[in-house]
Amino acid sequence: MIDSAIPQFVSEELSQDHSGHNHQHAERVVANARKIMVEEGGDEKIILTAAWLHDCIDKKLFSDLAGQLDKINTLLKRLHYNEKEVEEVLYIIQNISYNGGENRPLSTLNAQIVRDADRLDAIGAIGIIRTIEYGASKGRSFYGTENIKKEKGKCGWNQPSDTSLSHFYEKLLKLESLMHTKSAKSLARQRTAFLETFLQQFYDELG
């Protein structure tokens, strides 16, 4: 059972976010982690704590990462997490990020489950919404003429650009192959199929 102080802390830390990394995102990652644990096992306390806290040290959201780590360390010790538990939670939240395509190896099943749970929320219908939200928060267009190709009356993706559409190809469509656990791979296949359907419909409407 996770102490209510943890989701409350997350709600306060992420209250100003409008980029798809808010409290609702954390709730969904926790829910995804629970689904994966049913099949894969793992330490529930560690996994759910890290799932709640994983974006509270995201460099896209916070400039003072050392200060955020101190806050989390203080919170967990106040809630009587022992040194080993604090160490593992901090290890997970500092190492699961995608980081521009880097797929850093993870040493524990707990960390793999949290990473898979977070990545599942980046794909499917929710992933599409979050991609658009994040792009809008950065002032990005969804697509530009430079990354749309037209051939024989059909449209498709042409080349990388600073648009939300490029994000589908540079990250989202790759996530299924990067899942660690069998159960997450199965969930990711369903969500990736939805991304592919969305993109095809988008291009059909453009064409």
Short mmCIF file of C-alpha atoms in Angstrom, two decimals:
data_model
loop_
_atom_site.label_atom_id
_atom_site.label_comp_id
_atom_site.label_asym_id
_atom_site.label_seq_id
_atom_site.Cartn_x
_atom_site.Cartn_y
_atom_site.Cartn_z
CA MET A 1 0.00 0.00 0.00
CA ILE A 2 1.45 3.36 -1.02
CA ASP A 3 1.14 6.22 1.47
CA SER A 4 -1.22 8.96 0.25
CA ALA A 5 1.58 11.49 0.80
CA ILE A 6 3.28 10.23 -2.37
CA PRO A 7 0.49 10.95 -4.88
CA GLN A 8 -0.13 14.23 -3.04
CA PHE A 9 3.54 15.17 -3.50
CA VAL A 10 3.32 14.28 -7.20
CA SER A 11 0.16 16.34 -7.63
CA GLU A 12 1.85 19.39 -6.12
CA GLU A 13 5.11 18.98 -8.06
CA LEU A 14 3.41 18.49 -11.44
CA SER A 15 0.47 20.84 -10.94
CA GLN A 16 1.70 23.39 -13.48
CA ASP A 17 2.49 20.93 -16.25
CA HIS A 18 0.62 21.17 -19.55
CA SER A 19 2.90 18.92 -21.59
CA GLY A 20 1.36 15.52 -20.84
CA HIS A 21 3.50 14.83 -17.75
CA ASN A 22 0.92 15.70 -15.11
CA HIS A 23 -0.62 13.88 -12.15
CA GLN A 24 -3.02 12.01 -14.47
CA HIS A 25 -0.07 10.64 -16.42
CA ALA A 26 1.48 9.36 -13.18
CA GLU A 27 -1.83 7.70 -12.24
CA ARG A 28 -1.94 5.90 -15.59
CA VAL A 29 1.67 4.74 -15.27
CA VAL A 30 0.81 3.31 -11.85
CA ALA A 31 -2.20 1.52 -13.36
CA ASN A 32 -0.03 0.14 -16.18
CA ALA A 33 2.53 -1.07 -13.65
CA ARG A 34 -0.18 -2.91 -11.72
CA LYS A 35 -1.28 -4.70 -14.90
CA ILE A 36 2.27 -5.76 -15.70
CA MET A 37 2.95 -6.96 -12.15
CA VAL A 38 0.02 -9.38 -12.34
CA GLU A 39 1.98 -11.33 -14.96
CA GLU A 40 5.58 -10.48 -14.13
CA GLY A 41 5.79 -10.14 -10.33
CA GLY A 42 8.19 -7.63 -8.80
CA ASP A 43 8.26 -5.61 -5.59
CA GLU A 44 4.95 -3.74 -5.46
CA LYS A 45 6.13 -1.07 -3.00
CA ILE A 46 9.21 -0.17 -5.04
CA ILE A 47 7.47 -0.33 -8.41
CA LEU A 48 4.44 1.77 -7.49
CA THR A 49 6.50 4.34 -5.59
CA ALA A 50 8.82 4.80 -8.57
CA ALA A 51 5.87 4.85 -10.98
CA TRP A 52 4.31 7.72 -9.03
CA LEU A 53 7.54 9.70 -8.73
CA HIS A 54 9.25 9.06 -12.07
CA ASP A 55 8.56 12.48 -13.64
CA CYS A 56 9.44 14.49 -10.54
CA ILE A 57 13.06 14.59 -11.72
CA ASP A 58 12.40 14.97 -15.44
CA LYS A 59 14.85 17.49 -16.92
CA LYS A 60 12.13 18.62 -19.33
CA LEU A 61 10.11 19.80 -16.33
CA PHE A 62 12.66 20.83 -13.70
CA SER A 63 15.91 22.77 -13.92
CA ASP A 64 17.16 21.89 -10.42
CA LEU A 65 17.35 18.09 -10.56
CA ALA A 66 19.54 17.85 -7.47
CA GLY A 67 16.94 19.78 -5.52
CA GLN A 68 14.19 17.45 -6.76
CA LEU A 69 16.20 14.41 -5.70
CA ASP A 70 16.66 15.90 -2.24
CA LYS A 71 12.90 16.46 -1.96
CA ILE A 72 12.15 12.85 -2.93
CA ASN A 73 14.85 11.47 -0.64
CA THR A 74 13.43 13.49 2.27
CA LEU A 75 9.87 12.37 1.50
CA LEU A 76 10.71 8.68 1.37
CA LYS A 77 12.74 8.78 4.58
CA ARG A 78 9.89 10.61 6.32
CA LEU A 79 7.63 7.76 5.21
CA HIS A 80 10.07 5.23 6.73
CA TYR A 81 11.48 3.73 3.54
CA ASN A 82 14.76 2.07 4.43
CA GLU A 83 18.07 2.95 2.76
CA LYS A 84 17.90 0.08 0.29
CA GLU A 85 14.35 1.01 -0.76
CA VAL A 86 15.23 4.68 -1.20
CA GLU A 87 18.30 3.73 -3.22
CA GLU A 88 16.30 1.52 -5.60
CA VAL A 89 13.50 4.04 -6.11
CA LEU A 90 16.05 6.75 -6.90
CA TYR A 91 17.92 4.39 -9.24
CA ILE A 92 14.71 3.66 -11.16
CA ILE A 93 13.52 7.23 -11.59
CA GLN A 94 16.97 8.36 -12.73
CA ASN A 95 17.42 5.62 -15.33
CA ILE A 96 14.13 4.78 -17.07
CA SER A 97 13.90 7.83 -19.36
CA TYR A 98 14.06 7.46 -23.14
CA ASN A 99 16.61 10.29 -23.35
CA GLY A 100 16.60 10.92 -27.08
CA GLY A 101 16.67 7.26 -28.05
CA GLU A 102 19.10 5.96 -25.44
CA ASN A 103 17.84 2.65 -24.09
CA ARG A 104 19.99 2.43 -20.98
CA PRO A 105 20.22 -1.16 -19.62
CA LEU A 106 18.33 -1.71 -16.36
CA SER A 107 19.58 -4.03 -13.64
CA THR A 108 16.28 -5.01 -11.98
CA LEU A 109 12.86 -6.33 -12.94
CA ASN A 110 11.32 -3.54 -10.86
CA ALA A 111 12.99 -0.90 -13.03
CA GLN A 112 12.01 -2.69 -16.25
CA ILE A 113 8.36 -2.77 -15.19
CA VAL A 114 8.30 0.94 -14.39
CA ARG A 115 9.96 1.78 -17.71
CA ASP A 116 7.49 -0.41 -19.60
CA ALA A 117 4.55 1.15 -17.73
CA ASP A 118 5.75 4.66 -18.58
CA ARG A 119 6.35 3.82 -22.24
CA LEU A 120 2.90 2.26 -22.61
CA ASP A 121 1.43 5.66 -21.76
CA ALA A 122 3.35 7.17 -24.67
CA ILE A 123 1.52 5.06 -27.28
CA GLY A 124 -2.06 4.30 -28.23
CA ALA A 125 -4.86 6.87 -28.05
CA ILE A 126 -3.44 8.47 -24.92
CA GLY A 127 -0.01 8.64 -26.52
CA ILE A 128 -1.45 10.59 -29.46
CA ILE A 129 -3.10 13.07 -27.12
CA ARG A 130 0.10 13.49 -25.09
CA THR A 131 2.17 14.00 -28.23
CA ILE A 132 -0.13 16.79 -29.37
CA GLU A 133 -0.19 18.32 -25.88
CA TYR A 134 3.59 18.28 -25.62
CA GLY A 135 4.04 19.75 -29.08
CA ALA A 136 1.54 22.52 -28.34
CA SER A 137 3.33 23.33 -25.07
CA LYS A 138 6.52 23.87 -27.11
CA GLY A 139 4.78 25.84 -29.87
CA ARG A 140 5.28 23.08 -32.45
CA SER A 141 3.04 22.39 -35.42
CA PHE A 142 1.68 18.87 -35.79
CA TYR A 143 3.14 18.60 -39.29
CA GLY A 144 4.84 20.69 -41.95
CA THR A 145 5.07 20.44 -45.71
CA GLU A 146 8.71 19.40 -45.44
CA ASN A 147 7.91 16.14 -43.64
CA ILE A 148 4.99 15.07 -45.81
CA LYS A 149 5.60 13.28 -49.09
CA LYS A 150 2.98 12.76 -51.78
CA GLU A 151 3.30 9.95 -54.28
CA LYS A 152 0.61 8.64 -56.63
CA GLY A 153 -2.13 10.42 -54.74
CA LYS A 154 -1.02 9.08 -51.35
CA CYS A 155 0.65 10.82 -48.44
CA GLY A 156 3.30 9.59 -46.05
CA TRP A 157 6.15 10.64 -43.82
CA ASN A 158 9.12 12.12 -45.61
CA GLN A 159 11.86 13.27 -43.25
CA PRO A 160 12.58 14.37 -39.68
CA SER A 161 11.57 17.87 -38.62
CA ASP A 162 10.69 19.80 -35.50
CA THR A 163 7.04 18.72 -35.59
CA SER A 164 4.88 16.42 -33.50
CA LEU A 165 4.44 14.11 -36.50
CA SER A 166 8.16 13.40 -36.55
CA HIS A 167 7.91 12.28 -32.92
CA PHE A 168 5.83 9.29 -34.02
CA TYR A 169 8.70 8.00 -36.15
CA GLU A 170 11.61 9.06 -33.98
CA LYS A 171 10.19 7.52 -30.79
CA LEU A 172 6.61 6.26 -30.53
CA LEU A 173 6.65 3.60 -33.23
CA LYS A 174 9.92 2.23 -31.80
CA LEU A 175 8.68 1.70 -28.26
CA GLU A 176 7.00 -1.65 -28.83
CA SER A 177 10.35 -3.23 -29.73
CA LEU A 178 11.97 -1.71 -26.63
CA MET A 179 9.59 -3.18 -24.05
CA HIS A 180 11.22 -5.50 -21.53
CA THR A 181 8.39 -7.70 -20.28
CA LYS A 182 6.18 -10.12 -22.19
CA SER A 183 2.97 -8.59 -20.87
CA ALA A 184 4.04 -5.06 -21.80
CA LYS A 185 4.98 -6.22 -25.31
CA SER A 186 1.46 -7.57 -25.75
CA LEU A 187 -0.14 -4.34 -24.57
CA ALA A 188 2.26 -2.32 -26.71
CA ARG A 189 1.32 -4.25 -29.88
CA GLN A 190 -2.33 -3.22 -29.46
CA ARG A 191 -1.42 0.41 -28.87
CA THR A 192 1.10 0.57 -31.69
CA ALA A 193 -1.50 -0.80 -34.08
CA PHE A 194 -3.73 2.11 -33.10
CA LEU A 195 -0.90 4.57 -33.83
CA GLU A 196 -0.47 3.01 -37.26
CA THR A 197 -4.21 3.25 -37.94
CA PHE A 198 -4.25 6.89 -36.85
CA LEU A 199 -1.33 7.77 -39.11
CA GLN A 200 -2.90 6.04 -42.10
CA GLN A 201 -6.17 7.89 -41.54
CA PHE A 202 -4.27 11.17 -41.18
CA TYR A 203 -2.46 10.65 -44.47
CA ASP A 204 -5.64 9.52 -46.23
CA GLU A 205 -7.37 12.73 -45.19
CA LEU A 206 -4.41 14.84 -46.35
CA GLY A 207 -4.32 13.00 -49.68
#
